[in-house]
Short mmCIF file of C-alpha atoms in Angstrom, two decimals:
data_model
loop_
_atom_site.label_atom_id
_atom_site.label_comp_id
_atom_site.label_asym_id
_atom_site.label_seq_id
_atom_site.Cartn_x
_atom_site.Cartn_y
_atom_site.Cartn_z
CA MET A 29 -34.15 -1.15 15.25
CA GLN A 30 -35.70 -1.44 18.46
CA THR A 31 -34.29 -2.98 21.66
CA ASP A 32 -34.62 -2.75 25.26
CA TYR A 33 -30.82 -3.28 25.75
CA VAL A 34 -28.86 -0.49 27.51
CA VAL A 35 -25.13 -0.21 26.89
CA GLY A 36 -23.35 -1.59 30.07
CA GLN A 37 -26.25 -3.41 31.56
CA ASP A 38 -24.46 -6.62 31.99
CA ASN A 39 -21.30 -4.75 33.38
CA ILE A 40 -19.90 -5.26 36.68
CA GLU A 41 -18.73 -1.87 38.17
CA GLY A 42 -16.44 -1.64 41.25
CA ARG A 43 -13.15 -0.78 42.87
CA LEU A 44 -9.95 -2.65 43.73
CA GLY A 45 -8.38 -0.14 46.22
CA PRO A 46 -7.67 2.89 44.08
CA ILE A 47 -8.58 0.91 40.70
CA GLY A 48 -11.72 1.27 39.19
CA PHE A 49 -13.15 -1.10 36.78
CA ASP A 50 -16.31 -1.26 34.36
CA ILE A 51 -16.24 -4.68 32.82
CA HIS A 52 -18.52 -6.85 30.70
CA ASN A 53 -18.71 -9.89 33.07
CA ARG A 54 -18.40 -12.55 30.35
CA VAL A 55 -16.62 -11.03 27.77
CA PHE A 56 -13.94 -9.38 29.56
CA VAL A 57 -13.43 -12.50 32.03
CA VAL A 58 -13.27 -15.12 29.25
CA SER A 59 -11.07 -12.92 27.04
CA ALA A 60 -8.63 -12.05 30.03
CA ILE A 61 -8.32 -15.56 31.25
CA ALA A 62 -7.79 -17.33 27.91
CA SER A 63 -5.30 -14.50 27.09
CA VAL A 64 -3.29 -15.28 30.23
CA VAL A 65 -3.50 -19.16 29.89
CA PHE A 66 -2.19 -18.77 26.27
CA ILE A 67 0.78 -16.58 27.65
CA VAL A 68 1.56 -19.02 30.26
CA LEU A 69 1.35 -22.21 28.26
CA THR A 70 3.63 -20.79 25.40
CA LEU A 71 6.33 -19.92 27.91
CA LEU A 72 6.03 -23.29 29.56
CA PHE A 73 5.97 -25.38 26.33
CA PRO A 74 7.73 -23.18 23.57
CA GLU A 75 8.62 -26.15 21.49
CA ARG A 76 5.14 -27.51 21.35
CA ALA A 77 3.79 -24.27 20.75
CA GLU A 78 6.06 -23.64 17.80
CA SER A 79 5.01 -26.94 15.97
CA VAL A 80 1.36 -25.84 16.65
CA PHE A 81 2.05 -22.78 15.02
CA GLN A 82 3.55 -23.73 11.91
CA ALA A 83 0.64 -26.43 11.25
CA VAL A 84 -1.61 -23.41 11.37
CA VAL A 85 0.33 -21.63 9.08
CA SER A 86 0.68 -24.35 6.68
CA PHE A 87 -3.19 -25.21 6.82
CA ALA A 88 -4.45 -21.51 6.41
CA THR A 89 -1.86 -20.80 3.20
CA GLY A 90 -1.88 -24.06 1.63
CA THR A 91 -5.55 -25.38 2.10
CA LEU A 92 -7.21 -22.06 2.55
CA ASP A 93 -5.71 -19.97 -0.04
CA GLY A 94 -8.49 -19.84 -2.44
CA TYR A 95 -10.97 -18.96 0.23
CA PHE A 96 -9.14 -16.06 1.38
CA MET A 97 -8.33 -14.74 -1.93
CA LEU A 98 -12.14 -15.07 -2.88
CA LEU A 99 -13.19 -13.25 0.48
CA VAL A 100 -11.24 -10.23 -0.01
CA ASP A 101 -12.28 -9.86 -3.70
CA PHE A 102 -15.85 -10.06 -2.60
CA PHE A 103 -15.18 -7.29 -0.09
CA ILE A 104 -13.73 -4.98 -2.93
CA LEU A 105 -16.98 -5.83 -5.17
CA PHE A 106 -19.13 -5.00 -2.18
CA CYS A 107 -17.51 -1.57 -1.59
CA ILE A 108 -17.95 -0.53 -5.22
CA ALA A 109 -21.76 -1.68 -4.95
CA LEU A 110 -21.98 0.78 -1.79
CA VAL A 111 -20.36 3.56 -3.75
CA VAL A 112 -22.69 3.38 -6.96
CA LEU A 113 -25.84 2.52 -5.48
CA PRO A 114 -28.11 4.84 -3.46
CA TYR A 115 -26.61 3.87 -0.17
CA GLY A 116 -23.87 6.10 -0.77
CA SER A 117 -25.83 9.25 0.10
CA ILE A 118 -26.66 7.96 3.84
CA ARG A 119 -24.75 9.93 6.50
CA LEU A 120 -23.06 8.13 9.30
CA GLY A 121 -24.94 9.42 12.39
CA GLY A 122 -28.10 10.62 10.63
CA PRO A 123 -28.81 13.37 8.00
CA ASP A 124 -27.82 16.29 10.47
CA ALA A 125 -24.43 14.66 11.50
CA ARG A 126 -21.16 16.49 10.62
CA PRO A 127 -17.68 15.17 10.78
CA GLU A 128 -15.91 15.65 14.04
CA HIS A 129 -12.27 15.96 12.63
CA GLY A 130 -11.06 17.63 9.79
CA TYR A 131 -9.62 15.81 6.69
CA LEU A 132 -5.84 16.25 7.89
CA SER A 133 -6.44 14.61 11.26
CA TRP A 134 -8.70 12.02 9.95
CA PHE A 135 -6.27 10.97 7.27
CA ALA A 136 -3.53 10.96 9.81
CA MET A 137 -5.35 8.80 12.33
CA LEU A 138 -6.60 6.21 9.39
CA PHE A 139 -3.06 6.12 8.20
CA THR A 140 -1.17 5.53 11.50
CA ALA A 141 -3.95 3.19 12.71
CA GLY A 142 -4.09 1.22 9.57
CA ILE A 143 -0.79 0.62 8.54
CA GLY A 144 1.81 1.36 11.30
CA ILE A 145 5.08 -0.59 11.40
CA GLY A 146 4.75 -2.59 8.10
CA LEU A 147 5.13 0.61 6.03
CA LEU A 148 8.77 0.60 7.19
CA PHE A 149 9.05 -3.33 7.52
CA PHE A 150 8.28 -4.13 4.09
CA SER A 151 8.62 -1.11 1.76
CA VAL A 152 12.18 -2.39 0.71
CA LEU A 153 11.73 -6.00 1.48
CA GLU A 154 8.71 -6.79 -0.60
CA PRO A 155 9.54 -5.02 -3.92
CA VAL A 156 12.99 -6.59 -3.97
CA TYR A 157 11.78 -10.03 -2.79
CA HIS A 158 8.87 -10.30 -5.12
CA ALA A 159 10.92 -9.04 -8.09
CA ASN A 160 13.80 -11.61 -7.58
CA VAL A 161 12.57 -14.53 -5.54
CA SER A 162 8.72 -14.79 -5.13
CA LEU A 163 8.01 -13.98 -8.91
CA PRO A 164 4.15 -12.94 -8.81
CA LEU A 165 2.46 -14.40 -12.10
CA GLY A 166 5.73 -16.39 -13.10
CA VAL A 167 7.67 -13.36 -14.39
CA ALA A 168 11.58 -14.15 -15.07
CA SER A 169 14.03 -13.32 -12.34
CA PRO A 170 16.62 -11.00 -13.44
CA PHE A 171 19.28 -13.37 -11.87
CA GLY A 172 19.49 -16.33 -14.05
CA ALA A 173 20.37 -19.89 -12.82
CA ASP A 174 24.05 -19.19 -12.94
CA GLY A 175 23.48 -16.06 -10.68
CA GLN A 176 24.15 -13.48 -13.47
CA LEU A 177 22.31 -10.55 -14.03
CA ASN A 178 20.09 -10.51 -17.06
CA PRO A 179 19.32 -6.91 -17.94
CA GLU A 180 16.57 -7.56 -20.13
CA ALA A 181 14.51 -9.07 -17.50
CA ILE A 182 14.82 -6.24 -15.16
CA PRO A 183 11.94 -4.08 -16.45
CA ALA A 184 9.19 -6.64 -16.22
CA ALA A 185 10.55 -7.81 -12.92
CA THR A 186 10.77 -4.50 -11.21
CA ALA A 187 7.33 -3.58 -12.58
CA LEU A 188 5.45 -6.74 -11.08
CA GLY A 189 7.63 -6.67 -7.92
CA LEU A 190 6.17 -3.43 -7.03
CA ALA A 191 2.72 -4.45 -8.51
CA GLY A 192 2.79 -7.38 -6.24
CA THR A 193 3.79 -5.18 -3.30
CA PHE A 194 0.81 -2.66 -4.17
CA LEU A 195 -1.53 -5.57 -4.06
CA HIS A 196 -0.79 -6.42 -0.32
CA TRP A 197 -1.16 -2.98 0.74
CA GLY A 198 -3.71 -1.31 -1.44
CA ILE A 199 -7.61 -1.36 -1.83
CA HIS A 200 -7.84 -5.25 -0.87
CA GLY A 201 -6.97 -4.74 2.51
CA TRP A 202 -8.44 -1.47 2.98
CA ALA A 203 -12.08 -3.08 1.63
CA VAL A 204 -11.57 -5.43 4.73
CA TYR A 205 -11.28 -2.43 6.95
CA VAL A 206 -14.37 -0.64 5.35
CA VAL A 207 -16.94 -3.63 6.00
CA MET A 208 -16.01 -3.72 9.45
CA ALA A 209 -15.88 -0.05 10.08
CA LEU A 210 -18.83 0.80 8.22
CA ALA A 211 -20.94 -1.89 10.14
CA LEU A 212 -19.77 -0.64 13.47
CA ALA A 213 -20.66 3.25 12.43
CA LEU A 214 -24.08 2.42 11.11
CA PHE A 215 -25.41 0.35 14.05
CA THR A 216 -24.01 2.89 16.64
CA TYR A 217 -24.47 6.09 15.07
CA ASN A 218 -27.55 5.50 13.02
CA LYS A 219 -29.27 2.71 14.98
CA GLY A 220 -28.22 3.62 18.65
CA LEU A 221 -26.89 0.42 19.26
CA PRO A 222 -23.75 -0.30 21.70
CA PHE A 223 -20.33 0.48 19.91
CA SER A 224 -19.51 -3.22 19.81
CA ILE A 225 -18.71 -5.99 17.09
CA ARG A 226 -21.99 -7.68 18.21
CA SER A 227 -24.30 -5.08 17.41
CA ALA A 228 -23.91 -5.37 13.91
CA PHE A 229 -25.52 -8.87 14.15
CA PHE A 230 -28.88 -7.42 15.55
CA PRO A 231 -30.53 -7.91 12.05
CA ILE A 232 -29.70 -11.71 12.14
CA LEU A 233 -29.84 -12.62 15.87
CA GLY A 234 -32.43 -10.13 17.32
CA GLU A 235 -32.26 -9.82 21.09
CA ARG A 236 -30.20 -13.12 21.22
CA VAL A 237 -27.07 -10.88 20.11
CA TRP A 238 -26.90 -9.73 23.80
CA GLY A 239 -26.33 -13.06 24.82
CA TRP A 240 -23.89 -15.98 24.37
CA TRP A 241 -23.97 -15.41 20.70
CA GLY A 242 -22.90 -12.04 20.88
CA HIS A 243 -20.31 -12.84 23.67
CA VAL A 244 -18.75 -15.46 21.42
CA ILE A 245 -18.60 -12.75 18.53
CA ASP A 246 -16.83 -10.04 20.89
CA ILE A 247 -14.41 -12.67 22.19
CA LEU A 248 -13.46 -13.54 18.78
CA ALA A 249 -13.00 -9.75 18.02
CA VAL A 250 -10.71 -9.47 21.07
CA PHE A 251 -8.50 -12.31 20.11
CA SER A 252 -8.39 -11.32 16.66
CA THR A 253 -7.14 -7.83 17.64
CA LEU A 254 -4.63 -9.05 20.17
CA PHE A 255 -2.95 -11.46 17.74
CA GLY A 256 -3.05 -8.92 14.82
CA LEU A 257 -1.47 -6.40 16.75
CA ALA A 258 1.10 -8.77 18.38
CA THR A 259 2.32 -9.75 14.99
CA ALA A 260 2.95 -5.93 14.00
CA LEU A 261 4.60 -5.36 17.64
CA GLY A 262 6.89 -8.43 16.94
CA LEU A 263 7.88 -7.06 13.50
CA GLY A 264 8.50 -3.55 14.83
CA ALA A 265 10.70 -5.03 17.59
CA GLN A 266 12.69 -7.07 15.01
CA GLN A 267 13.18 -4.04 13.02
CA ALA A 268 14.02 -1.47 15.85
CA ASN A 269 16.64 -4.24 16.90
CA ALA A 270 18.00 -4.48 13.49
CA GLY A 271 18.27 -0.82 13.28
CA MET A 272 20.21 -0.53 16.36
CA ASN A 273 22.49 -3.29 15.19
CA PHE A 274 22.97 -1.42 11.77
CA VAL A 275 23.79 2.05 13.51
CA PHE A 276 25.07 1.32 16.97
CA GLY A 277 26.50 -2.33 16.65
CA ILE A 278 23.73 -3.88 19.17
CA ASP A 279 23.36 -7.56 18.79
CA ILE A 280 20.29 -8.87 17.00
CA SER A 281 18.64 -11.23 19.55
CA THR A 282 15.08 -12.33 20.82
CA VAL A 283 16.16 -11.07 24.29
CA PHE A 284 16.78 -7.57 23.06
CA GLN A 285 13.61 -7.57 21.09
CA VAL A 286 11.82 -8.60 24.04
CA ILE A 287 13.27 -5.62 25.87
CA VAL A 288 12.29 -3.37 23.19
CA ILE A 289 8.44 -4.65 23.39
CA LEU A 290 8.62 -4.24 27.15
CA LEU A 291 9.90 -0.37 26.89
CA VAL A 292 7.67 0.58 24.18
CA THR A 293 4.56 -0.90 25.88
CA ALA A 294 5.75 1.06 28.82
CA VAL A 295 5.51 4.31 26.58
CA ALA A 296 2.07 3.14 25.24
CA LEU A 297 0.67 2.93 28.82
CA VAL A 298 1.22 6.72 29.17
CA SER A 299 -0.57 7.39 25.63
CA VAL A 300 -3.30 5.18 26.63
CA TRP A 301 -3.92 7.00 29.95
CA ARG A 302 -4.08 10.27 27.86
CA GLY A 303 -6.91 8.84 25.65
CA LEU A 304 -7.78 9.34 22.07
CA GLU A 305 -7.62 13.39 21.92
CA GLY A 306 -4.50 13.50 24.09
CA GLY A 307 -2.61 10.50 23.17
CA VAL A 308 -3.42 8.63 19.94
CA LYS A 309 -4.35 11.71 18.06
CA LYS A 310 -1.42 13.81 18.99
CA LEU A 311 1.18 10.96 18.28
CA SER A 312 -0.53 10.26 14.85
CA GLU A 313 -0.31 13.60 13.79
CA ILE A 314 3.39 13.93 15.03
CA ASN A 315 4.38 10.39 13.31
CA MET A 316 2.70 11.69 10.17
CA VAL A 317 4.86 14.77 9.98
CA VAL A 318 8.01 12.78 10.57
CA ALA A 319 6.91 10.03 8.22
CA VAL A 320 6.45 12.64 5.38
CA GLY A 321 9.81 14.28 6.18
CA PHE A 322 11.54 10.71 6.10
CA PHE A 323 9.88 9.95 2.57
CA PHE A 324 10.93 13.27 1.21
CA PHE A 325 14.60 12.84 2.40
CA VAL A 326 14.58 9.35 0.55
CA LEU A 327 13.03 10.63 -2.56
CA PHE A 328 15.36 13.70 -2.99
CA ALA A 329 18.63 12.38 -1.32
CA GLY A 330 18.29 9.15 -3.58
CA PRO A 331 17.77 9.16 -7.25
CA THR A 332 14.46 11.22 -7.33
CA LEU A 333 13.57 10.32 -11.02
CA VAL A 334 14.31 6.77 -10.37
CA GLY A 335 11.83 6.77 -7.35
CA LEU A 336 9.05 8.45 -9.01
CA LYS A 337 9.45 6.13 -11.95
CA GLY A 338 8.98 3.30 -9.43
CA PHE A 339 5.95 4.62 -8.16
CA TRP A 340 4.55 4.98 -11.70
CA SER A 341 5.81 1.76 -13.15
CA GLY A 342 4.32 -0.17 -10.05
CA LEU A 343 0.97 1.73 -10.29
CA SER A 344 0.59 1.02 -13.93
CA SER A 345 1.41 -2.70 -13.65
CA TYR A 346 -1.00 -2.94 -10.45
CA VAL A 347 -3.82 -1.51 -12.38
CA THR A 348 -3.09 -3.89 -15.55
CA GLU A 349 -2.25 -6.94 -13.71
CA PHE A 350 -5.18 -6.37 -10.96
CA ILE A 351 -7.37 -9.20 -12.07
CA PRO A 352 -4.68 -11.68 -12.48
CA LEU A 353 -2.96 -10.92 -9.24
CA SER A 354 -6.38 -11.10 -7.45
CA ALA A 355 -7.39 -14.52 -9.13
CA PRO A 356 -6.80 -17.48 -6.87
CA PHE A 357 -6.81 -20.08 -9.46
CA GLY A 358 -4.94 -21.05 -12.61
CA ARG A 359 -1.57 -19.97 -11.14
CA ASP A 360 1.80 -21.44 -10.46
CA ASP A 361 3.28 -18.77 -8.40
CA ASP A 362 2.76 -20.36 -5.11
CA ALA A 363 5.61 -18.67 -3.44
CA TYR A 364 4.08 -15.37 -3.84
CA ARG A 365 0.40 -16.12 -3.87
CA GLN A 366 0.35 -18.56 -0.80
CA ALA A 367 3.48 -17.42 1.38
CA TRP A 368 2.74 -13.55 0.87
CA SER A 369 -0.88 -13.02 -0.26
CA VAL A 370 -2.84 -15.30 1.79
CA PHE A 371 -0.90 -14.32 4.91
CA TYR A 372 -1.55 -10.60 4.14
CA TRP A 373 -5.31 -11.27 3.79
CA ALA A 374 -5.49 -13.21 6.89
CA TRP A 375 -3.47 -10.32 8.66
CA TRP A 376 -5.88 -7.53 7.40
CA VAL A 377 -8.97 -9.71 8.67
CA SER A 378 -7.17 -10.09 11.86
CA TRP A 379 -6.64 -6.38 12.02
CA ALA A 380 -10.14 -5.61 10.97
CA PRO A 381 -11.73 -5.47 14.61
CA PHE A 382 -9.12 -2.85 15.69
CA VAL A 383 -8.79 -0.93 12.90
CA GLY A 384 -12.33 -0.97 11.89
CA MET A 385 -13.42 0.09 15.28
CA PHE A 386 -11.00 2.88 15.28
CA ILE A 387 -12.12 4.02 11.93
CA ALA A 388 -15.88 4.02 12.81
CA ARG A 389 -14.90 5.92 15.99
CA VAL A 390 -13.34 8.87 14.06
CA SER A 391 -15.54 8.78 10.87
CA ARG A 392 -19.11 10.04 12.33
CA GLY A 393 -20.83 12.43 9.87
CA ARG A 394 -19.28 11.30 6.67
CA THR A 395 -21.49 9.94 4.02
CA VAL A 396 -21.24 6.45 2.98
CA ARG A 397 -19.88 7.25 -0.45
CA GLU A 398 -17.30 9.71 1.08
CA PHE A 399 -16.16 7.18 3.94
CA VAL A 400 -15.62 4.32 1.45
CA LEU A 401 -13.88 6.21 -1.34
CA CYS A 402 -11.51 8.17 1.07
CA VAL A 403 -10.92 5.00 3.28
CA LEU A 404 -10.14 2.74 0.19
CA LEU A 405 -8.21 5.24 -1.86
CA ILE A 406 -6.56 7.85 0.12
CA PRO A 407 -4.35 5.66 2.40
CA SER A 408 -3.67 3.22 -0.53
CA LEU A 409 -2.43 6.23 -2.75
CA PHE A 410 0.00 7.20 -0.03
CA ILE A 411 1.29 3.73 0.61
CA PHE A 412 1.81 3.33 -3.46
CA ILE A 413 3.80 6.68 -3.44
CA TRP A 414 5.84 5.51 -0.33
CA MET A 415 6.72 1.91 -1.40
CA GLY A 416 7.05 2.72 -5.15
CA VAL A 417 9.71 5.31 -4.13
CA PHE A 418 11.67 3.01 -1.72
CA GLY A 419 11.25 -0.09 -3.60
CA GLY A 420 12.21 1.71 -6.81
CA ILE A 421 15.28 3.10 -5.30
CA ALA A 422 16.16 -0.21 -3.57
CA LEU A 423 15.88 -2.15 -6.75
CA GLU A 424 18.08 0.39 -8.81
CA GLN A 425 20.65 0.12 -6.20
CA LEU A 426 20.30 -3.74 -6.31
CA TYR A 427 20.83 -4.13 -10.26
CA ALA A 428 23.46 -1.12 -10.49
CA ASP A 429 26.03 -3.11 -8.38
CA PRO A 430 24.62 -6.49 -7.20
CA ASP A 431 28.04 -7.75 -5.92
CA ASN A 432 28.28 -4.84 -3.32
CA SER A 433 24.66 -4.30 -2.85
CA LEU A 434 23.40 -4.66 1.10
CA VAL A 435 19.81 -5.05 -0.27
CA LYS A 436 20.91 -8.06 -2.31
CA GLU A 437 22.51 -9.41 0.91
CA TYR A 438 19.54 -8.88 3.39
CA VAL A 439 16.75 -9.72 1.00
CA ILE A 440 18.15 -12.38 -1.56
CA ASP A 441 21.34 -13.83 -0.19
CA ASP A 442 20.91 -14.11 3.57
CA TYR A 443 17.31 -13.65 4.20
CA SER A 444 17.05 -10.75 6.87
CA PRO A 445 13.88 -8.89 6.27
CA GLU A 446 14.17 -6.47 9.48
CA LEU A 447 17.54 -5.17 7.99
CA SER A 448 16.30 -4.52 4.34
CA LEU A 449 15.28 -0.60 4.88
CA PHE A 450 18.69 -0.08 6.52
CA GLY A 451 20.35 -1.85 3.39
CA MET A 452 18.80 0.69 1.06
CA LEU A 453 19.66 3.66 3.64
CA ASN A 454 23.21 2.49 3.51
CA GLU A 455 23.89 4.07 0.06
CA LEU A 456 22.17 7.30 0.72
CA PRO A 457 23.71 10.41 2.53
CA LEU A 458 23.40 11.03 6.33
CA THR A 459 22.80 7.09 6.88
CA GLY A 460 23.18 6.81 10.57
CA LEU A 461 21.10 9.88 11.22
CA MET A 462 18.13 8.56 8.62
CA SER A 463 18.50 5.01 10.07
CA THR A 464 17.96 6.42 13.61
CA VAL A 465 14.75 8.35 12.27
CA GLY A 466 13.61 5.21 10.73
CA ILE A 467 13.98 3.46 14.25
CA VAL A 468 12.16 6.13 15.89
CA LEU A 469 9.37 6.04 13.42
CA ALA A 470 9.06 2.46 13.97
CA LEU A 471 8.80 2.74 17.61
CA VAL A 472 6.28 5.31 17.44
CA PHE A 473 4.06 3.40 15.27
CA PHE A 474 4.64 0.60 17.52
CA VAL A 475 3.16 2.98 20.34
CA THR A 476 0.22 4.40 18.18
CA SER A 477 -0.84 0.88 16.96
CA SER A 478 -0.67 -0.43 20.88
CA ASP A 479 -2.81 2.24 22.24
CA SER A 480 -5.18 2.46 19.44
CA GLY A 481 -5.64 -1.44 20.06
CA SER A 482 -6.15 -1.04 23.68
CA LEU A 483 -8.99 1.66 23.24
CA VAL A 484 -10.60 -0.67 21.13
CA ILE A 485 -10.26 -3.90 23.06
CA ASP A 486 -11.22 -2.04 26.42
CA THR A 487 -14.42 -0.92 24.31
CA ILE A 488 -15.36 -4.60 23.30
CA THR A 489 -14.73 -5.86 26.86
CA ALA A 490 -16.56 -2.91 28.31
CA GLY A 491 -19.79 -3.82 26.92
CA GLY A 492 -19.64 -1.00 24.07
CA LYS A 493 -18.76 1.56 26.70
CA ILE A 494 -15.89 4.07 25.27
CA ASP A 495 -15.34 5.80 28.57
CA ALA A 496 -14.53 2.81 30.79
CA PRO A 497 -11.83 3.17 33.43
CA ARG A 498 -8.27 3.88 32.25
CA PRO A 499 -6.58 1.12 34.18
CA GLN A 500 -8.46 -1.23 31.86
CA ARG A 501 -7.03 0.12 28.87
CA MET A 502 -3.46 -0.04 30.54
CA PHE A 503 -4.17 -4.00 31.37
CA TRP A 504 -5.00 -4.60 27.67
CA ALA A 505 -1.78 -2.64 26.43
CA THR A 506 0.16 -4.84 28.68
CA VAL A 507 -1.44 -7.95 27.47
CA GLU A 508 -0.82 -7.19 23.90
CA GLY A 509 2.86 -6.66 24.57
CA LEU A 510 2.92 -9.89 26.56
CA VAL A 511 1.17 -11.73 23.53
CA ALA A 512 4.02 -10.47 21.30
CA VAL A 513 6.77 -11.40 23.53
CA VAL A 514 5.58 -15.09 23.95
CA LEU A 515 5.07 -15.25 20.00
CA LEU A 516 8.57 -14.31 19.60
CA LEU A 517 9.77 -16.78 22.20
CA GLY A 518 7.50 -19.44 21.02
CA GLY A 519 8.72 -19.41 17.44
CA GLY A 520 9.64 -15.96 15.79
CA LEU A 521 7.95 -14.86 12.57
CA ALA A 522 6.03 -18.37 12.16
CA ALA A 523 4.42 -17.96 15.40
CA LEU A 524 3.42 -14.28 14.58
CA GLN A 525 1.86 -15.53 11.40
CA ALA A 526 0.11 -18.20 12.90
CA GLY A 527 -1.41 -15.96 15.53
CA VAL A 528 -2.74 -14.04 12.91
CA THR A 529 -4.17 -16.86 10.44
CA ALA A 530 -5.56 -18.68 13.49
CA THR A 531 -8.04 -15.82 14.75
CA ALA A 532 -8.64 -14.66 10.87
CA ILE A 533 -10.12 -17.90 9.94
CA PRO A 534 -13.33 -17.75 12.11
CA PHE A 535 -13.44 -14.04 12.12
CA SER A 536 -13.63 -14.19 8.13
CA ILE A 537 -17.06 -15.89 8.58
CA VAL A 538 -18.37 -13.20 10.96
CA MET A 539 -17.03 -10.48 8.31
CA LEU A 540 -19.03 -12.23 5.66
CA LEU A 541 -22.22 -12.25 7.57
CA MET A 542 -21.64 -8.47 8.55
CA CYS A 543 -22.11 -7.68 4.71
CA TYR A 544 -25.85 -8.90 4.97
CA SER A 545 -26.42 -6.86 8.15
CA ILE A 546 -24.82 -3.58 6.45
CA VAL A 547 -27.36 -4.10 3.62
CA LYS A 548 -30.29 -4.51 5.77
CA ALA A 549 -29.20 -1.25 7.96
CA LEU A 550 -28.64 0.78 4.82
CA ASN A 551 -32.10 -0.36 3.27
CA GLY A 552 -33.83 0.75 6.73
CA GLU A 553 -32.06 4.15 6.41
CA LEU A 554 -33.30 4.48 2.98
CA ARG A 555 -36.90 3.73 3.91
CA HIS A 556 -36.61 5.99 6.82
CA ARG A 557 -35.52 8.76 4.42
CA ARG A 558 -38.35 8.40 2.19
CA ARG A 559 -40.85 8.57 4.85
CA ARG A 560 -39.44 11.66 6.14
CA THR A 561 -39.66 13.30 2.61
#
């Protein structure tokens, strides 16, 4: 693809005292000003903001539910086509490119950037809630209308509760990431265009992509990333606060959660300053080791066979019910499909610019087939094992003694999702110690998500440069924390969900157009290879 555009040609470089800057004069300014305006208005008018947030969530989950489900189903089919067609043999970076990171480091960075806090927040909450409250595909609840437990309903509810959880964290979401990451990798490494979202639209817009059309695309990507990250950071702060309440008796309050966000953002600033190799990569590897140790403690300290059975039961049901769970029509399980699945698809789309750019940045040298299969399957399998074990053990605790189960209290009776993990840990040995480890994991996931996102937003707002001055990354890390704070103050979980869905609606259209660009780029690579041979 021929263009005279030079990376950073529209940038403004200079210094403000000791602070250097190198920014895209339109994308950075519009994104920064709009972010500050949003923060100020939400703080000044919290009640009005909360009503707007709730209206956005209702529209996205109630009116656009079928659209979001068909969208993500299409991405899965698109990924399958990339694997089975000749496109799969194309190498990201050209035929002579080789991977820059080994498999272990690559998987660790995929895992911590793409999942983060959600793995801890939802691993107990979702299986228990879906098996007893939201009830995917209309399965009967083990607790009847009189509140009494019906043992005969337990196996089916457990299997579908776990399968419903796997749906939200499996290949549907990772297919969204594949589309974004592959587009960025192809147009950057193979076509020599700037490392920016707009570059993927060169086949559609041509040279106009460097003008306002491209500016709008990149600005949408900035906001999508900001609100997707803010949702994760807000959930992480709620869970850290809940854990500290569970272990140390600290009150659960929005004020304390704001303090947690500000403190962890300060730590993230240090990691951002150290960059990809010295910050994100090291934290990702450390967090992976701690997470694996935490997982094996729960597996072996709890009823091991029950945990393994939970994984296998959930996986079997996930495979057999994959199509019914993915279908948007002919269903009456709105509590599950709209309130959960549609929100998740919007969240994955919202995270796509952030995670997609990060995955593309660390995946040079992989073939398209290797890239698609590994990104789809490796993280999904790890998540299935994790959530199958945690969810299976939590469900066993619930059904064994429902009258005294903290899991039942936190998830079913008095909905407190941030406490669900600690309710499960309460019935295992070393409760206080392992609850503390869970808090630390949540906080470190918090940091890795924040600094990974800051690197990505900085790249977008620096016109595709990946070596912009460090203070710019620190600016965006600070803005991420502040957006999370104002969303918590402006309506809590509903506001966090609204931020995600509001940005995912327009950005989903951007991602559909990306699929066309990917096919155009891959066809060009095949033609080039045939000419060489």
